[in-house]
Amino acid sequence: MLKFEDFRKFIEANPYLKIIELSNFGEIFLNPELLNIVKLGHEKGIKLRMGNGVNFNHVSDEMLEAIVTCGVEVLSCSIDGASQETYQQYRVRGNFDRVIGHVKKLNRFKELYSSPTPHLIWQFIVFGHNEHEIPLAKQMARELGMELIFKLNWDESYSPMRNTDWVLKETNLPAASREEYFKQKGEDYKQDICHQLWLEPQINWNGKNLGCCRNYWGDFGGNAFRDGLLATWNNAKMRYAREMLTGQKPPRADIPCSTCSIYQKMRSRKKWLVPEKTPDHLLVKRDGAFFLKKIWGRLARQHP
């Protein structure tokens, strides 16, 4: 439940921000202040995204219209199936027809305003109980103007794939499970998330420093609303965590990465991140730590 006032003060205190992803854990459309948040972001020239995932069961017509008129860039809907019977097995108490109805209504607003945005994504986690609906989901996604993205199940013991070879051919997924992916690639299926500690500050609704979008159990210290974004993002715990992920320091109990399975697999194989090889060479190295080039000057001035 991000507060409008917190959002307003945050973007005013950090006028260099150009893109903000609004979603993470929780359903953003349940936030009664979201409409005003989206409108303010648009007024300030910030590109807003809802790409981490929404369930899209509850959203007003006014909100749907604002998504289009305020230029929200991306909207990713978590729809794991192509019928109510299948969809509700994982999205418990969700209403498939209502979700599709909201997508159709959003498309009507896009047509009304001749808007190419938001780019619509249908995220489909593949399970044994929904794999038979992959062809139908492809057809529906085409009709709805959505990009269909398939994703591996978090827990392979829950409804694992049945017709594995066919599913991999139909989806272009790299493996049938996260464990199989790890055996093939030598790294976790979502290891790229770790780069967020360098490239994408992850701030919770209350200003808490999450470090990465996967973290819900721990605290990287500081509060972006109270202490400032840059001071929070570059505090001592964050710097230590970066050194852990690059193999320069051992795990420490107060660092959330220590209990994360991605880091634990990294450590077991001693296959560490190499952050200077991230896309577009966005990073500079100072005193053993890596920072975004675009904000290094600001960091150096504010936190020498």
PDB file of C-alpha atoms in Angstrom:
ATOM      1  CA  MET A   1       0.000   0.000   0.000  1.00  0.00           C
ATOM      2  CA  LEU A   2       2.361   2.675  -1.257  1.00  0.00           C
ATOM      3  CA  LYS A   3       1.153   6.074  -0.038  1.00  0.00           C
ATOM      4  CA  PHE A   4       0.713   8.881  -2.547  1.00  0.00           C
ATOM      5  CA  GLU A   5       2.534  11.344  -0.288  1.00  0.00           C
ATOM      6  CA  ASP A   6       5.511   8.989   0.072  1.00  0.00           C
ATOM      7  CA  PHE A   7       5.640   8.615  -3.700  1.00  0.00           C
ATOM      8  CA  ARG A   8       5.388  12.372  -4.258  1.00  0.00           C
ATOM      9  CA  LYS A   9       8.180  13.181  -1.817  1.00  0.00           C
ATOM     10  CA  PHE A  10      10.320  10.363  -3.201  1.00  0.00           C
ATOM     11  CA  ILE A  11      10.240  11.517  -6.828  1.00  0.00           C
ATOM     12  CA  GLU A  12      10.697  15.164  -5.817  1.00  0.00           C
ATOM     13  CA  ALA A  13      13.768  14.186  -3.803  1.00  0.00           C
ATOM     14  CA  ASN A  14      15.146  12.188  -6.741  1.00  0.00           C
ATOM     15  CA  PRO A  15      14.378  14.259  -9.867  1.00  0.00           C
ATOM     16  CA  TYR A  16      16.832  12.247 -11.998  1.00  0.00           C
ATOM     17  CA  LEU A  17      14.562   9.171 -11.917  1.00  0.00           C
ATOM     18  CA  LYS A  18      13.146   8.409 -15.364  1.00  0.00           C
ATOM     19  CA  ILE A  19      11.660   4.901 -15.023  1.00  0.00           C
ATOM     20  CA  ILE A  20       9.818   3.347 -12.068  1.00  0.00           C
ATOM     21  CA  GLU A  21       8.476  -0.201 -11.873  1.00  0.00           C
ATOM     22  CA  LEU A  22       5.432  -0.118  -9.609  1.00  0.00           C
ATOM     23  CA  SER A  23       4.743  -3.815  -9.005  1.00  0.00           C
ATOM     24  CA  ASN A  24       6.420  -6.514  -6.943  1.00  0.00           C
ATOM     25  CA  PHE A  25       4.903  -8.688  -4.197  1.00  0.00           C
ATOM     26  CA  GLY A  26       1.223  -7.894  -3.773  1.00  0.00           C
ATOM     27  CA  GLU A  27      -1.449  -6.729  -6.225  1.00  0.00           C
ATOM     28  CA  ILE A  28      -0.988  -3.031  -7.030  1.00  0.00           C
ATOM     29  CA  PHE A  29      -4.596  -2.549  -8.174  1.00  0.00           C
ATOM     30  CA  LEU A  30      -5.782  -3.094  -4.597  1.00  0.00           C
ATOM     31  CA  ASN A  31      -4.021   0.144  -3.639  1.00  0.00           C
ATOM     32  CA  PRO A  32      -6.702   2.884  -3.397  1.00  0.00           C
ATOM     33  CA  GLU A  33      -4.071   5.575  -4.104  1.00  0.00           C
ATOM     34  CA  LEU A  34      -2.669   3.975  -7.260  1.00  0.00           C
ATOM     35  CA  LEU A  35      -4.656   6.178  -9.646  1.00  0.00           C
ATOM     36  CA  ASN A  36      -3.172   9.372  -8.186  1.00  0.00           C
ATOM     37  CA  ILE A  37       0.288   7.797  -8.108  1.00  0.00           C
ATOM     38  CA  VAL A  38       0.096   6.955 -11.816  1.00  0.00           C
ATOM     39  CA  LYS A  39      -1.201  10.409 -12.722  1.00  0.00           C
ATOM     40  CA  LEU A  40       1.569  12.139 -10.765  1.00  0.00           C
ATOM     41  CA  GLY A  41       4.256   9.961 -12.315  1.00  0.00           C
ATOM     42  CA  HIS A  42       2.955  10.891 -15.754  1.00  0.00           C
ATOM     43  CA  GLU A  43       2.884  14.606 -14.874  1.00  0.00           C
ATOM     44  CA  LYS A  44       6.516  14.404 -13.751  1.00  0.00           C
ATOM     45  CA  GLY A  45       7.589  12.742 -16.997  1.00  0.00           C
ATOM     46  CA  ILE A  46       8.415   9.401 -15.384  1.00  0.00           C
ATOM     47  CA  LYS A  47       7.945   6.240 -17.427  1.00  0.00           C
ATOM     48  CA  LEU A  48       5.903   3.876 -15.295  1.00  0.00           C
ATOM     49  CA  ARG A  49       5.912   0.111 -15.663  1.00  0.00           C
ATOM     50  CA  MET A  50       3.785  -2.691 -14.245  1.00  0.00           C
ATOM     51  CA  GLY A  51       6.012  -5.404 -15.632  1.00  0.00           C
ATOM     52  CA  ASN A  52       6.779  -7.523 -12.594  1.00  0.00           C
ATOM     53  CA  GLY A  53       3.270  -8.944 -12.689  1.00  0.00           C
ATOM     54  CA  VAL A  54      -0.329  -8.244 -11.740  1.00  0.00           C
ATOM     55  CA  ASN A  55      -3.220 -10.663 -11.374  1.00  0.00           C
ATOM     56  CA  PHE A  56      -5.649  -8.124 -12.926  1.00  0.00           C
ATOM     57  CA  ASN A  57      -8.733  -9.488 -11.148  1.00  0.00           C
ATOM     58  CA  HIS A  58      -9.782  -6.151  -9.637  1.00  0.00           C
ATOM     59  CA  VAL A  59      -9.278  -2.918 -11.584  1.00  0.00           C
ATOM     60  CA  SER A  60     -11.674  -0.034 -12.241  1.00  0.00           C
ATOM     61  CA  ASP A  61     -12.526   1.420 -15.650  1.00  0.00           C
ATOM     62  CA  GLU A  62     -11.009   4.730 -14.533  1.00  0.00           C
ATOM     63  CA  MET A  63      -7.757   2.965 -13.707  1.00  0.00           C
ATOM     64  CA  LEU A  64      -7.740   1.110 -17.036  1.00  0.00           C
ATOM     65  CA  GLU A  65      -8.161   4.387 -18.879  1.00  0.00           C
ATOM     66  CA  ALA A  66      -5.381   6.040 -16.862  1.00  0.00           C
ATOM     67  CA  ILE A  67      -2.996   3.171 -17.686  1.00  0.00           C
ATOM     68  CA  VAL A  68      -3.384   4.194 -21.326  1.00  0.00           C
ATOM     69  CA  THR A  69      -3.610   7.989 -21.036  1.00  0.00           C
ATOM     70  CA  CYS A  70      -0.701   8.177 -18.593  1.00  0.00           C
ATOM     71  CA  GLY A  71       1.529   6.147 -20.894  1.00  0.00           C
ATOM     72  CA  VAL A  72       2.250   3.140 -18.669  1.00  0.00           C
ATOM     73  CA  GLU A  73       4.866   1.315 -20.756  1.00  0.00           C
ATOM     74  CA  VAL A  74       4.375  -2.336 -19.822  1.00  0.00           C
ATOM     75  CA  LEU A  75       1.662  -4.376 -18.118  1.00  0.00           C
ATOM     76  CA  SER A  76       2.366  -8.036 -17.371  1.00  0.00           C
ATOM     77  CA  CYS A  77      -0.576 -10.225 -16.370  1.00  0.00           C
ATOM     78  CA  SER A  78      -0.085 -13.515 -14.544  1.00  0.00           C
ATOM     79  CA  ILE A  79      -2.496 -15.894 -16.289  1.00  0.00           C
ATOM     80  CA  ASP A  80      -1.538 -19.528 -15.781  1.00  0.00           C
ATOM     81  CA  GLY A  81      -4.057 -21.271 -17.993  1.00  0.00           C
ATOM     82  CA  ALA A  82      -6.573 -20.568 -20.744  1.00  0.00           C
ATOM     83  CA  SER A  83      -9.796 -21.489 -18.941  1.00  0.00           C
ATOM     84  CA  GLN A  84     -11.354 -20.924 -15.547  1.00  0.00           C
ATOM     85  CA  GLU A  85     -11.037 -24.584 -14.603  1.00  0.00           C
ATOM     86  CA  THR A  86      -7.292 -24.597 -15.154  1.00  0.00           C
ATOM     87  CA  TYR A  87      -6.465 -21.014 -14.161  1.00  0.00           C
ATOM     88  CA  GLN A  88      -8.062 -21.263 -10.705  1.00  0.00           C
ATOM     89  CA  GLN A  89      -5.917 -24.216  -9.662  1.00  0.00           C
ATOM     90  CA  TYR A  90      -2.913 -21.942  -9.102  1.00  0.00           C
ATOM     91  CA  ARG A  91      -4.553 -18.497  -9.018  1.00  0.00           C
ATOM     92  CA  VAL A  92      -6.883 -19.580  -6.231  1.00  0.00           C
ATOM     93  CA  ARG A  93     -10.228 -17.717  -6.201  1.00  0.00           C
ATOM     94  CA  GLY A  94      -9.171 -15.869  -9.354  1.00  0.00           C
ATOM     95  CA  ASN A  95     -11.674 -15.257 -12.136  1.00  0.00           C
ATOM     96  CA  PHE A  96     -10.260 -15.994 -15.586  1.00  0.00           C
ATOM     97  CA  ASP A  97     -13.118 -14.424 -17.538  1.00  0.00           C
ATOM     98  CA  ARG A  98     -12.893 -11.234 -15.487  1.00  0.00           C
ATOM     99  CA  VAL A  99      -9.153 -10.943 -16.165  1.00  0.00           C
ATOM    100  CA  ILE A 100      -9.620 -11.431 -19.913  1.00  0.00           C
ATOM    101  CA  GLY A 101     -12.483  -8.925 -19.801  1.00  0.00           C
ATOM    102  CA  HIS A 102     -10.158  -6.336 -18.258  1.00  0.00           C
ATOM    103  CA  VAL A 103      -7.570  -6.983 -20.976  1.00  0.00           C
ATOM    104  CA  LYS A 104     -10.225  -6.482 -23.664  1.00  0.00           C
ATOM    105  CA  LYS A 105     -11.431  -3.276 -22.045  1.00  0.00           C
ATOM    106  CA  LEU A 106      -7.849  -2.009 -21.811  1.00  0.00           C
ATOM    107  CA  ASN A 107      -7.433  -2.740 -25.515  1.00  0.00           C
ATOM    108  CA  ARG A 108     -10.537  -0.688 -26.254  1.00  0.00           C
ATOM    109  CA  PHE A 109      -8.977   2.274 -24.429  1.00  0.00           C
ATOM    110  CA  LYS A 110      -5.755   1.776 -26.416  1.00  0.00           C
ATOM    111  CA  GLU A 111      -7.813   1.891 -29.605  1.00  0.00           C
ATOM    112  CA  LEU A 112      -9.808   4.912 -28.422  1.00  0.00           C
ATOM    113  CA  TYR A 113      -6.651   6.925 -27.733  1.00  0.00           C
ATOM    114  CA  SER A 114      -4.631   5.410 -30.611  1.00  0.00           C
ATOM    115  CA  SER A 115      -2.030   4.362 -28.058  1.00  0.00           C
ATOM    116  CA  PRO A 116       0.616   1.666 -28.604  1.00  0.00           C
ATOM    117  CA  THR A 117       1.075   1.365 -24.842  1.00  0.00           C
ATOM    118  CA  PRO A 118       1.013  -0.398 -22.564  1.00  0.00           C
ATOM    119  CA  HIS A 119       2.807  -3.344 -24.113  1.00  0.00           C
ATOM    120  CA  LEU A 120       0.748  -6.265 -22.835  1.00  0.00           C
ATOM    121  CA  ILE A 121       2.403  -9.445 -21.587  1.00  0.00           C
ATOM    122  CA  TRP A 122       0.693 -12.728 -20.712  1.00  0.00           C
ATOM    123  CA  GLN A 123       2.923 -14.571 -18.226  1.00  0.00           C
ATOM    124  CA  PHE A 124       2.125 -18.294 -18.211  1.00  0.00           C
ATOM    125  CA  ILE A 125       3.819 -20.481 -15.583  1.00  0.00           C
ATOM    126  CA  VAL A 126       3.839 -23.995 -17.021  1.00  0.00           C
ATOM    127  CA  PHE A 127       2.462 -26.778 -14.828  1.00  0.00           C
ATOM    128  CA  GLY A 128       1.389 -30.324 -15.505  1.00  0.00           C
ATOM    129  CA  HIS A 129      -2.218 -29.279 -15.011  1.00  0.00           C
ATOM    130  CA  ASN A 130      -2.159 -26.446 -17.573  1.00  0.00           C
ATOM    131  CA  GLU A 131       0.310 -27.574 -20.245  1.00  0.00           C
ATOM    132  CA  HIS A 132      -2.502 -28.904 -22.458  1.00  0.00           C
ATOM    133  CA  GLU A 133      -3.809 -25.337 -22.818  1.00  0.00           C
ATOM    134  CA  ILE A 134      -0.578 -23.895 -24.244  1.00  0.00           C
ATOM    135  CA  PRO A 135      -1.898 -23.880 -27.859  1.00  0.00           C
ATOM    136  CA  LEU A 136      -5.135 -22.196 -26.747  1.00  0.00           C
ATOM    137  CA  ALA A 137      -3.194 -19.607 -24.747  1.00  0.00           C
ATOM    138  CA  LYS A 138      -1.104 -18.838 -27.848  1.00  0.00           C
ATOM    139  CA  GLN A 139      -4.251 -18.297 -29.899  1.00  0.00           C
ATOM    140  CA  MET A 140      -5.883 -16.108 -27.265  1.00  0.00           C
ATOM    141  CA  ALA A 141      -2.718 -14.046 -26.771  1.00  0.00           C
ATOM    142  CA  ARG A 142      -2.567 -13.309 -30.505  1.00  0.00           C
ATOM    143  CA  GLU A 143      -6.202 -12.232 -30.509  1.00  0.00           C
ATOM    144  CA  LEU A 144      -5.642 -10.001 -27.475  1.00  0.00           C
ATOM    145  CA  GLY A 145      -2.451  -8.433 -28.801  1.00  0.00           C
ATOM    146  CA  MET A 146      -0.387  -9.828 -25.930  1.00  0.00           C
ATOM    147  CA  GLU A 147       3.149 -11.156 -25.859  1.00  0.00           C
ATOM    148  CA  LEU A 148       3.028 -14.657 -24.354  1.00  0.00           C
ATOM    149  CA  ILE A 149       5.925 -15.503 -22.052  1.00  0.00           C
ATOM    150  CA  PHE A 150       6.299 -18.954 -20.514  1.00  0.00           C
ATOM    151  CA  LYS A 151       7.994 -19.386 -17.163  1.00  0.00           C
ATOM    152  CA  LEU A 152       9.243 -22.316 -15.094  1.00  0.00           C
ATOM    153  CA  ASN A 153       7.464 -23.355 -11.917  1.00  0.00           C
ATOM    154  CA  TRP A 154       9.063 -22.213  -8.664  1.00  0.00           C
ATOM    155  CA  ASP A 155       8.646 -25.635  -7.013  1.00  0.00           C
ATOM    156  CA  GLU A 156       9.107 -28.601  -9.336  1.00  0.00           C
ATOM    157  CA  SER A 157       7.375 -30.943  -6.862  1.00  0.00           C
ATOM    158  CA  TYR A 158       4.095 -29.087  -7.449  1.00  0.00           C
ATOM    159  CA  SER A 159       2.314 -30.195 -10.638  1.00  0.00           C
ATOM    160  CA  PRO A 160       5.454 -30.946 -12.695  1.00  0.00           C
ATOM    161  CA  MET A 161       5.357 -31.077 -16.486  1.00  0.00           C
ATOM    162  CA  ARG A 162       3.978 -34.304 -17.939  1.00  0.00           C
ATOM    163  CA  ASN A 163       4.696 -34.209 -21.669  1.00  0.00           C
ATOM    164  CA  THR A 164       8.126 -32.620 -21.243  1.00  0.00           C
ATOM    165  CA  ASP A 165       9.512 -32.871 -24.788  1.00  0.00           C
ATOM    166  CA  TRP A 166       6.339 -31.442 -26.319  1.00  0.00           C
ATOM    167  CA  VAL A 167       6.168 -28.603 -23.771  1.00  0.00           C
ATOM    168  CA  LEU A 168       9.777 -27.565 -24.355  1.00  0.00           C
ATOM    169  CA  LYS A 169       9.178 -27.539 -28.103  1.00  0.00           C
ATOM    170  CA  GLU A 170       5.969 -25.491 -27.755  1.00  0.00           C
ATOM    171  CA  THR A 171       7.350 -22.959 -25.275  1.00  0.00           C
ATOM    172  CA  ASN A 172      11.073 -22.723 -26.072  1.00  0.00           C
ATOM    173  CA  LEU A 173      11.756 -23.009 -22.357  1.00  0.00           C
ATOM    174  CA  PRO A 174      15.391 -23.977 -21.703  1.00  0.00           C
ATOM    175  CA  ALA A 175      14.571 -26.861 -19.338  1.00  0.00           C
ATOM    176  CA  ALA A 176      11.684 -28.718 -17.709  1.00  0.00           C
ATOM    177  CA  SER A 177      12.492 -27.471 -14.203  1.00  0.00           C
ATOM    178  CA  ARG A 178      14.720 -25.012 -12.386  1.00  0.00           C
ATOM    179  CA  GLU A 179      16.851 -27.864 -11.076  1.00  0.00           C
ATOM    180  CA  GLU A 180      17.345 -29.222 -14.586  1.00  0.00           C
ATOM    181  CA  TYR A 181      18.252 -25.721 -15.771  1.00  0.00           C
ATOM    182  CA  PHE A 182      20.866 -25.461 -13.003  1.00  0.00           C
ATOM    183  CA  LYS A 183      22.404 -28.783 -14.004  1.00  0.00           C
ATOM    184  CA  GLN A 184      22.589 -27.690 -17.648  1.00  0.00           C
ATOM    185  CA  LYS A 185      23.780 -24.115 -17.189  1.00  0.00           C
ATOM    186  CA  GLY A 186      25.606 -24.172 -13.882  1.00  0.00           C
ATOM    187  CA  GLU A 187      23.606 -21.213 -12.587  1.00  0.00           C
ATOM    188  CA  ASP A 188      20.152 -20.501 -11.197  1.00  0.00           C
ATOM    189  CA  TYR A 189      17.245 -19.962 -13.600  1.00  0.00           C
ATOM    190  CA  LYS A 190      16.820 -16.403 -12.299  1.00  0.00           C
ATOM    191  CA  GLN A 191      20.384 -15.552 -11.314  1.00  0.00           C
ATOM    192  CA  ASP A 192      20.208 -12.306 -13.297  1.00  0.00           C
ATOM    193  CA  ILE A 193      18.037 -10.943 -10.470  1.00  0.00           C
ATOM    194  CA  CYS A 194      21.219 -10.521  -8.426  1.00  0.00           C
ATOM    195  CA  HIS A 195      22.392  -7.751 -10.750  1.00  0.00           C
ATOM    196  CA  GLN A 196      19.627  -5.580  -9.298  1.00  0.00           C
ATOM    197  CA  LEU A 197      21.939  -4.830  -6.375  1.00  0.00           C
ATOM    198  CA  TRP A 198      24.004  -2.816  -8.873  1.00  0.00           C
ATOM    199  CA  LEU A 199      21.537  -1.782 -11.575  1.00  0.00           C
ATOM    200  CA  GLU A 200      17.997  -1.495 -10.211  1.00  0.00           C
ATOM    201  CA  PRO A 201      17.283  -0.266  -6.665  1.00  0.00           C
ATOM    202  CA  GLN A 202      14.386  -2.267  -5.217  1.00  0.00           C
ATOM    203  CA  ILE A 203      12.363  -0.219  -2.760  1.00  0.00           C
ATOM    204  CA  ASN A 204       9.351  -1.614  -0.927  1.00  0.00           C
ATOM    205  CA  TRP A 205       6.054   0.256  -0.543  1.00  0.00           C
ATOM    206  CA  ASN A 206       7.207   1.610   2.833  1.00  0.00           C
ATOM    207  CA  GLY A 207      10.693   2.683   1.721  1.00  0.00           C
ATOM    208  CA  LYS A 208      12.418  -0.461   2.967  1.00  0.00           C
ATOM    209  CA  ASN A 209      15.521  -1.473   1.016  1.00  0.00           C
ATOM    210  CA  LEU A 210      14.814  -4.886  -0.538  1.00  0.00           C
ATOM    211  CA  GLY A 211      18.080  -5.200  -2.463  1.00  0.00           C
ATOM    212  CA  CYS A 212      16.455  -7.399  -5.089  1.00  0.00           C
ATOM    213  CA  CYS A 213      12.881  -8.163  -6.127  1.00  0.00           C
ATOM    214  CA  ARG A 214      13.109 -11.704  -4.767  1.00  0.00           C
ATOM    215  CA  ASN A 215      13.805 -10.663  -1.201  1.00  0.00           C
ATOM    216  CA  TYR A 216      10.788 -10.660   1.111  1.00  0.00           C
ATOM    217  CA  TRP A 217      12.391 -12.143   4.226  1.00  0.00           C
ATOM    218  CA  GLY A 218      15.247  -9.820   5.099  1.00  0.00           C
ATOM    219  CA  ASP A 219      16.437  -6.244   5.242  1.00  0.00           C
ATOM    220  CA  PHE A 220      19.404  -4.621   3.510  1.00  0.00           C
ATOM    221  CA  GLY A 221      19.211  -1.660   5.874  1.00  0.00           C
ATOM    222  CA  GLY A 222      18.172   1.939   5.480  1.00  0.00           C
ATOM    223  CA  ASN A 223      14.946   3.438   4.216  1.00  0.00           C
ATOM    224  CA  ALA A 224      14.781   5.286   0.902  1.00  0.00           C
ATOM    225  CA  PHE A 225      11.933   7.521   2.095  1.00  0.00           C
ATOM    226  CA  ARG A 226      13.688   8.479   5.319  1.00  0.00           C
ATOM    227  CA  ASP A 227      17.411   8.274   4.500  1.00  0.00           C
ATOM    228  CA  GLY A 228      17.405   9.028   0.775  1.00  0.00           C
ATOM    229  CA  LEU A 229      17.640   6.670  -2.192  1.00  0.00           C
ATOM    230  CA  LEU A 230      21.366   6.855  -2.888  1.00  0.00           C
ATOM    231  CA  ALA A 231      22.428   6.652   0.750  1.00  0.00           C
ATOM    232  CA  THR A 232      20.178   3.615   1.210  1.00  0.00           C
ATOM    233  CA  TRP A 233      21.244   1.887  -1.993  1.00  0.00           C
ATOM    234  CA  ASN A 234      24.917   2.322  -1.201  1.00  0.00           C
ATOM    235  CA  ASN A 235      24.922   1.622   2.522  1.00  0.00           C
ATOM    236  CA  ALA A 236      27.376  -0.713   4.242  1.00  0.00           C
ATOM    237  CA  LYS A 237      25.153  -3.831   4.013  1.00  0.00           C
ATOM    238  CA  MET A 238      24.564  -3.309   0.300  1.00  0.00           C
ATOM    239  CA  ARG A 239      28.295  -2.884  -0.340  1.00  0.00           C
ATOM    240  CA  TYR A 240      29.032  -6.048   1.629  1.00  0.00           C
ATOM    241  CA  ALA A 241      26.329  -7.978  -0.245  1.00  0.00           C
ATOM    242  CA  ARG A 242      27.884  -6.962  -3.585  1.00  0.00           C
ATOM    243  CA  GLU A 243      31.215  -8.285  -2.383  1.00  0.00           C
ATOM    244  CA  MET A 244      29.556 -11.541  -1.319  1.00  0.00           C
ATOM    245  CA  LEU A 245      27.973 -11.987  -4.752  1.00  0.00           C
ATOM    246  CA  THR A 246      31.298 -11.406  -6.475  1.00  0.00           C
ATOM    247  CA  GLY A 247      33.088 -13.868  -4.165  1.00  0.00           C
ATOM    248  CA  GLN A 248      35.162 -11.255  -2.370  1.00  0.00           C
ATOM    249  CA  LYS A 249      33.603 -11.732   1.081  1.00  0.00           C
ATOM    250  CA  PRO A 250      32.106 -14.706   2.961  1.00  0.00           C
ATOM    251  CA  PRO A 251      28.383 -14.880   3.788  1.00  0.00           C
ATOM    252  CA  ARG A 252      27.151 -12.950   6.790  1.00  0.00           C
ATOM    253  CA  ALA A 253      24.009 -13.809   8.757  1.00  0.00           C
ATOM    254  CA  ASP A 254      22.532 -10.317   8.586  1.00  0.00           C
ATOM    255  CA  ILE A 255      22.732 -10.169   4.759  1.00  0.00           C
ATOM    256  CA  PRO A 256      19.548 -11.573   3.132  1.00  0.00           C
ATOM    257  CA  CYS A 257      21.556 -13.118   0.282  1.00  0.00           C
ATOM    258  CA  SER A 258      23.033 -15.621   2.772  1.00  0.00           C
ATOM    259  CA  THR A 259      19.774 -17.578   2.975  1.00  0.00           C
ATOM    260  CA  CYS A 260      18.840 -17.192  -0.708  1.00  0.00           C
ATOM    261  CA  SER A 261      19.055 -20.388  -2.764  1.00  0.00           C
ATOM    262  CA  ILE A 262      20.490 -18.481  -5.728  1.00  0.00           C
ATOM    263  CA  TYR A 263      23.469 -17.301  -3.664  1.00  0.00           C
ATOM    264  CA  GLN A 264      23.855 -20.694  -1.994  1.00  0.00           C
ATOM    265  CA  LYS A 265      24.139 -22.399  -5.399  1.00  0.00           C
ATOM    266  CA  MET A 266      26.601 -19.728  -6.519  1.00  0.00           C
ATOM    267  CA  ARG A 267      28.703 -20.347  -3.438  1.00  0.00           C
ATOM    268  CA  SER A 268      28.580 -24.144  -3.748  1.00  0.00           C
ATOM    269  CA  ARG A 269      30.066 -23.918  -7.253  1.00  0.00           C
ATOM    270  CA  LYS A 270      32.185 -20.840  -6.568  1.00  0.00           C
ATOM    271  CA  LYS A 271      30.695 -19.345  -9.714  1.00  0.00           C
ATOM    272  CA  TRP A 272      30.370 -15.689  -8.795  1.00  0.00           C
ATOM    273  CA  LEU A 273      28.805 -12.735 -10.534  1.00  0.00           C
ATOM    274  CA  VAL A 274      30.986 -10.627 -12.793  1.00  0.00           C
ATOM    275  CA  PRO A 275      29.103  -7.313 -12.628  1.00  0.00           C
ATOM    276  CA  GLU A 276      31.395  -5.420 -14.983  1.00  0.00           C
ATOM    277  CA  LYS A 277      30.016  -7.653 -17.753  1.00  0.00           C
ATOM    278  CA  THR A 278      26.447  -6.462 -17.320  1.00  0.00           C
ATOM    279  CA  PRO A 279      24.713  -5.046 -20.439  1.00  0.00           C
ATOM    280  CA  ASP A 280      26.000  -1.868 -22.062  1.00  0.00           C
ATOM    281  CA  HIS A 281      28.926  -1.572 -19.626  1.00  0.00           C
ATOM    282  CA  LEU A 282      26.849   0.596 -17.326  1.00  0.00           C
ATOM    283  CA  LEU A 283      29.135   0.172 -14.344  1.00  0.00           C
ATOM    284  CA  VAL A 284      32.277   1.762 -13.010  1.00  0.00           C
ATOM    285  CA  LYS A 285      34.472   0.292 -10.289  1.00  0.00           C
ATOM    286  CA  ARG A 286      35.542   2.359  -7.313  1.00  0.00           C
ATOM    287  CA  ASP A 287      37.267   0.965  -4.220  1.00  0.00           C
ATOM    288  CA  GLY A 288      36.255  -2.591  -5.029  1.00  0.00           C
ATOM    289  CA  ALA A 289      32.564  -1.782  -5.592  1.00  0.00           C
ATOM    290  CA  PHE A 290      30.561  -1.264  -8.758  1.00  0.00           C
ATOM    291  CA  PHE A 291      28.156   1.588  -9.470  1.00  0.00           C
ATOM    292  CA  LEU A 292      25.983   2.846 -12.294  1.00  0.00           C
ATOM    293  CA  LYS A 293      28.013   5.273 -14.386  1.00  0.00           C
ATOM    294  CA  LYS A 294      25.105   7.686 -14.648  1.00  0.00           C
ATOM    295  CA  ILE A 295      24.857   8.180 -10.892  1.00  0.00           C
ATOM    296  CA  TRP A 296      28.509   7.750  -9.931  1.00  0.00           C
ATOM    297  CA  GLY A 297      29.097  11.495 -10.020  1.00  0.00           C
ATOM    298  CA  ARG A 298      26.162  12.069  -7.694  1.00  0.00           C
ATOM    299  CA  LEU A 299      27.311   9.283  -5.352  1.00  0.00           C
ATOM    300  CA  ALA A 300      30.808  10.691  -5.229  1.00  0.00           C
ATOM    301  CA  ARG A 301      29.536  14.145  -4.367  1.00  0.00           C
ATOM    302  CA  GLN A 302      27.024  13.067  -1.742  1.00  0.00           C
ATOM    303  CA  HIS A 303      28.797  10.078  -0.198  1.00  0.00           C
ATOM    304  CA  PRO A 304      32.570  10.403  -0.679  1.00  0.00           C
TER     305      PRO A 304
END
